Short mmCIF file of C-alpha atoms in Angstrom, two decimals:
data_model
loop_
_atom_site.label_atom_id
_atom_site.label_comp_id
_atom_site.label_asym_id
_atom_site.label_seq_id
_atom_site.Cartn_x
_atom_site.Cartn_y
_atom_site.Cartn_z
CA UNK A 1 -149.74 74.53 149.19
CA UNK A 2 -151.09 73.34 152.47
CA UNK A 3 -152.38 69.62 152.38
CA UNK A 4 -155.74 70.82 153.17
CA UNK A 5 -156.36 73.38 150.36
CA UNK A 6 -155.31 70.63 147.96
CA UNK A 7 -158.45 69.28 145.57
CA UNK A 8 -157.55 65.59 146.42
CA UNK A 9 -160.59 64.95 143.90
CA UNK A 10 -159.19 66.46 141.23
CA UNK A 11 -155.71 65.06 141.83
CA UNK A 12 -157.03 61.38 141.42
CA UNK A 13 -158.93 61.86 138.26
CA UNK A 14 -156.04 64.04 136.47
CA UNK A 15 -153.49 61.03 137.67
CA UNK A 16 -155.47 59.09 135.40
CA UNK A 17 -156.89 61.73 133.04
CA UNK A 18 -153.47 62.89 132.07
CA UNK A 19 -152.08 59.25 131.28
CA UNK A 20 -154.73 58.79 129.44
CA UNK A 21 -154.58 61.73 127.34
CA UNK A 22 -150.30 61.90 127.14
CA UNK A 23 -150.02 58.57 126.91
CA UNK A 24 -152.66 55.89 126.29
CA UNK A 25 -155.52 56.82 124.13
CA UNK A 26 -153.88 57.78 121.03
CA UNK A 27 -151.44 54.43 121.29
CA UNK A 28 -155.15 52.79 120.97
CA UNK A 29 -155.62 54.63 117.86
CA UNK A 30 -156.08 52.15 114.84
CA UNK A 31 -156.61 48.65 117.10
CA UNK A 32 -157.56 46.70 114.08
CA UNK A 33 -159.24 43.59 114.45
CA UNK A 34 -156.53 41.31 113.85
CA UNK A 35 -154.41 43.00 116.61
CA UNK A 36 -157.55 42.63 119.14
CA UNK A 37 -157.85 38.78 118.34
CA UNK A 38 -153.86 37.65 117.67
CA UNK A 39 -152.45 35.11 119.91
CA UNK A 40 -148.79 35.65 119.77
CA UNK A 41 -148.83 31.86 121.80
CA UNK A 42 -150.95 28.63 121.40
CA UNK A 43 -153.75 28.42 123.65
CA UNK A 44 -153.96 32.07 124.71
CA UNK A 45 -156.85 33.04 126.58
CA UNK A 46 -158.96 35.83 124.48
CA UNK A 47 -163.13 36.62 123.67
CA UNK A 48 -163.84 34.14 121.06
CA UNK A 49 -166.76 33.24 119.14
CA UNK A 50 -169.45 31.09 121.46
CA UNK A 51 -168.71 27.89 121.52
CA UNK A 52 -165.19 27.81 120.06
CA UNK A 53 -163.54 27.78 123.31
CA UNK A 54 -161.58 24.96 124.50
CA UNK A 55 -160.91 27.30 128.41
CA UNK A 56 -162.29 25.29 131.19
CA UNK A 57 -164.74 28.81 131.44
CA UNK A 58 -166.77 30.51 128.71
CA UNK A 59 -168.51 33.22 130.39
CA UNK A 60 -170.15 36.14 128.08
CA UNK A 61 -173.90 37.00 127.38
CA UNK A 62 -173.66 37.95 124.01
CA UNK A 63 -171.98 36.47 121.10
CA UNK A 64 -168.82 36.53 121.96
CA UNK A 65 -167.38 34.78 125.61
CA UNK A 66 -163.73 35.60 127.46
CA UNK A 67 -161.67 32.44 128.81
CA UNK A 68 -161.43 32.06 132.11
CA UNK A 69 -160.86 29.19 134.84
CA UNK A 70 -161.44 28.67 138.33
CA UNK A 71 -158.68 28.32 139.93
CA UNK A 72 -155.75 29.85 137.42
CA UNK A 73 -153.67 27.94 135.72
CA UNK A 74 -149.83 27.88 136.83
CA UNK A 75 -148.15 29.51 135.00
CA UNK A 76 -150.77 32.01 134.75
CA UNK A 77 -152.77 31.91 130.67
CA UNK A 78 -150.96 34.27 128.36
CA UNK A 79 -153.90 36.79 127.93
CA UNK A 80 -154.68 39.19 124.17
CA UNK A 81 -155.31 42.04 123.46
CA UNK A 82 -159.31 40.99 123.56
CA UNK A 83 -159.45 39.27 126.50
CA UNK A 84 -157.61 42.17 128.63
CA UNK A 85 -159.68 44.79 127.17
CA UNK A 86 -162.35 42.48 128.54
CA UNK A 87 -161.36 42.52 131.96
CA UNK A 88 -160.94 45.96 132.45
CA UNK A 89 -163.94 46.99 130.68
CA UNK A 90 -165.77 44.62 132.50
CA UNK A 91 -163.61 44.20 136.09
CA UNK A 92 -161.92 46.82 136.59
CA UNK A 93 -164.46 49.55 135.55
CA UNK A 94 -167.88 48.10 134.95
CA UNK A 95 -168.33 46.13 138.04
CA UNK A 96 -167.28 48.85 140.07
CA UNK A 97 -169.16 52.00 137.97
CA UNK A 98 -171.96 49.53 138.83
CA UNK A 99 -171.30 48.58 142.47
CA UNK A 100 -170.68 52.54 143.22
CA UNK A 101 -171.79 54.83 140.83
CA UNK A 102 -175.57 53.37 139.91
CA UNK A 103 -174.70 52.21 136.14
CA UNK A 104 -176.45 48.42 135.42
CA UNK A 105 -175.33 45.15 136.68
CA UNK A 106 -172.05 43.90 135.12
CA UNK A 107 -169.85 40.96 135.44
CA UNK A 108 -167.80 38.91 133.56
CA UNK A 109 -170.89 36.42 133.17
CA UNK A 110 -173.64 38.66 132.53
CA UNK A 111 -171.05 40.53 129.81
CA UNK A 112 -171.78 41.33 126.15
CA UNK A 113 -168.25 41.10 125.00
CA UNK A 114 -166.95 43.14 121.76
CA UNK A 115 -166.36 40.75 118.85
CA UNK A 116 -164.43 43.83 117.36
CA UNK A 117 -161.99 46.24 118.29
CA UNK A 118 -163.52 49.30 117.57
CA UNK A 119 -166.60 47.74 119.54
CA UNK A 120 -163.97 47.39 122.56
CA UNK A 121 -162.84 50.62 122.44
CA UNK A 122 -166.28 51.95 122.09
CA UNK A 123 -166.99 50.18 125.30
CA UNK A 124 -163.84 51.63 127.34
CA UNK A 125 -164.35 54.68 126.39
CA UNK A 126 -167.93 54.60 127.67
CA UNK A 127 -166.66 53.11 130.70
CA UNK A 128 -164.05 55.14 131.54
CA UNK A 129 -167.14 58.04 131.17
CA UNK A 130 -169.50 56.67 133.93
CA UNK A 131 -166.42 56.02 135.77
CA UNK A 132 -164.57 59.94 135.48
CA UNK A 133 -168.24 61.07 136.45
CA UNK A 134 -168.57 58.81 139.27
CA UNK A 135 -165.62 59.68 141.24
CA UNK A 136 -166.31 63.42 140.31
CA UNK A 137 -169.39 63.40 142.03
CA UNK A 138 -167.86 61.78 145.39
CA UNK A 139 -166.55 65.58 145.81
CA UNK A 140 -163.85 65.40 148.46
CA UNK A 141 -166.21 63.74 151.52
CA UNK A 142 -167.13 61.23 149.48
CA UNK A 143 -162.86 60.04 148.92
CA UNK A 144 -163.05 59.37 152.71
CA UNK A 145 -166.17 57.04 152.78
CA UNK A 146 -165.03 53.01 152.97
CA UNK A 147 -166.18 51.31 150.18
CA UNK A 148 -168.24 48.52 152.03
CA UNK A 149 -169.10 44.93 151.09
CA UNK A 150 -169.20 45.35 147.74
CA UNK A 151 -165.21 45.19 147.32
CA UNK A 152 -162.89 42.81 149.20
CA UNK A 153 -161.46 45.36 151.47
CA UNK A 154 -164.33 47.13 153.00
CA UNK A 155 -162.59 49.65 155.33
CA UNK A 156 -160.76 50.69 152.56
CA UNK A 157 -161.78 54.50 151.52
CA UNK A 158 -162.89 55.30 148.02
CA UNK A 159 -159.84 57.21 147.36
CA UNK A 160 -158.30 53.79 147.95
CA UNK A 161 -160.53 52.25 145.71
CA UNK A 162 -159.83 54.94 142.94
CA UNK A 163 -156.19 54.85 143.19
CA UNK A 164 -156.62 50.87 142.62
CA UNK A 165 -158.33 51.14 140.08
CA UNK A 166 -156.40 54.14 138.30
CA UNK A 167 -152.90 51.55 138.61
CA UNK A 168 -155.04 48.47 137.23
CA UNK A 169 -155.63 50.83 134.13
CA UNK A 170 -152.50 52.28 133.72
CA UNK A 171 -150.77 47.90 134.29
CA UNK A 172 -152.95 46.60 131.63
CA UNK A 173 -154.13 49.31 129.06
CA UNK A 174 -149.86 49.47 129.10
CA UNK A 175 -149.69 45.91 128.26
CA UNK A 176 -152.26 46.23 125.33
CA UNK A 177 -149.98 49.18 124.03
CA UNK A 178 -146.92 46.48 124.35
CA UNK A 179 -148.85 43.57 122.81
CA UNK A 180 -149.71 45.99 119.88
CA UNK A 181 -145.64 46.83 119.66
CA UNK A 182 -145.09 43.07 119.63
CA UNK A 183 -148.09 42.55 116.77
CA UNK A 184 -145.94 45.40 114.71
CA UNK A 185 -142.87 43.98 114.88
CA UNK A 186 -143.40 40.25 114.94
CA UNK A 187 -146.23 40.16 112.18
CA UNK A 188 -145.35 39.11 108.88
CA UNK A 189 -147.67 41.52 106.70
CA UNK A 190 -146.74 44.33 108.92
CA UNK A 191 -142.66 43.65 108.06
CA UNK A 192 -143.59 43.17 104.38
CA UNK A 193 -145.69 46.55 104.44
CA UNK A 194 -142.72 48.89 106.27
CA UNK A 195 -140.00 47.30 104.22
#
């Protein structure tokens, strides 16, 4: 097949689309809350409760806030399950479904976050909706448009932008799956329960 004739548009979304279906979703199955909340370190960053955050940043809307500083600790904050849902719910997809595809202001300050897992999940799946639309509707001239001010590298094509964001999905919705493995096999209930 000749470069040309190839539907680049459909290419980038089933990159995603098929990890998501082979691979991810289902290993989301099941996130109890427990799982979305454990800190397998002190001092982990995660969505907490306002006002029960000792993080130099709360920032959150709703009930619930996500840890943050300005500038990052080194070593970087060991991150759960919660608080990395957050950020690609919130800056990885909403920001940008926002910035590019018309859905409402988001950002990580402005943020309801999910005081549940199910919540969470509820909210990346939504997310992940606007965003599969979105880059749908660019069609194939829209892939070759720069993505302007509203991201840090503005010559940068959309298809740039979408393979970004399709590798920030696939780094951190893995590392949820690999928290979750760690939860399983490092929880005491769980060992109890499969013994």
């Amino acid at each position: 097949m000749d470069a040309d004739e190839l539907d680049w548009n459909r290419t980038l979304r089933e990159q995603w689309e098929s990890h998501w279906d082979r691979q991810l979703r289902a290993r989301l199955d099941g996130l109890t809350d427990d799982e979305y909340f454990w800190s397998p370190v002190p001092d982990a960053w995660s969505v907490r409760p306002r006002g029960s955050s000792t993080a130099p940043v709360q920032a959150g809307a709703g009930d619930f806030t996500v840890d943050y500083a300005f500038t990052e600790p080194v070593p970087p904050a060991f991150t759960t399950i919660a608080w990395r849902l957050g950020h690609v719910i919130v800056g990885v997809l909403a920001a940008r479904n926002a910035a590019h595809f018309g859905a409402p202001a988001a950002s990580y300050e402005t943020w309801e976050y999910a005081g549940s897992a199910a919540t969470a999940l509820d909210q990346l799946d939504a997310q992940l909706d606007v965003w599969l639309a979105g880059v749908r509707d660019l069609g194939e001239a829209g892939l070759r448009v720069p993505v302007g001010a509203k991201e840090p590298y503005s010559e940068a094509s959309m298809a740039d932008l979408v393979l970004h964001i399709h590798r920030e999905l696939i780094h951190h919705l893995s590392e949820v799956c690999l928290l979750r493995d760690l939860y399983l096999h490092t929880d005491p209930a769980t060992k109890r329960a499969t013994r």
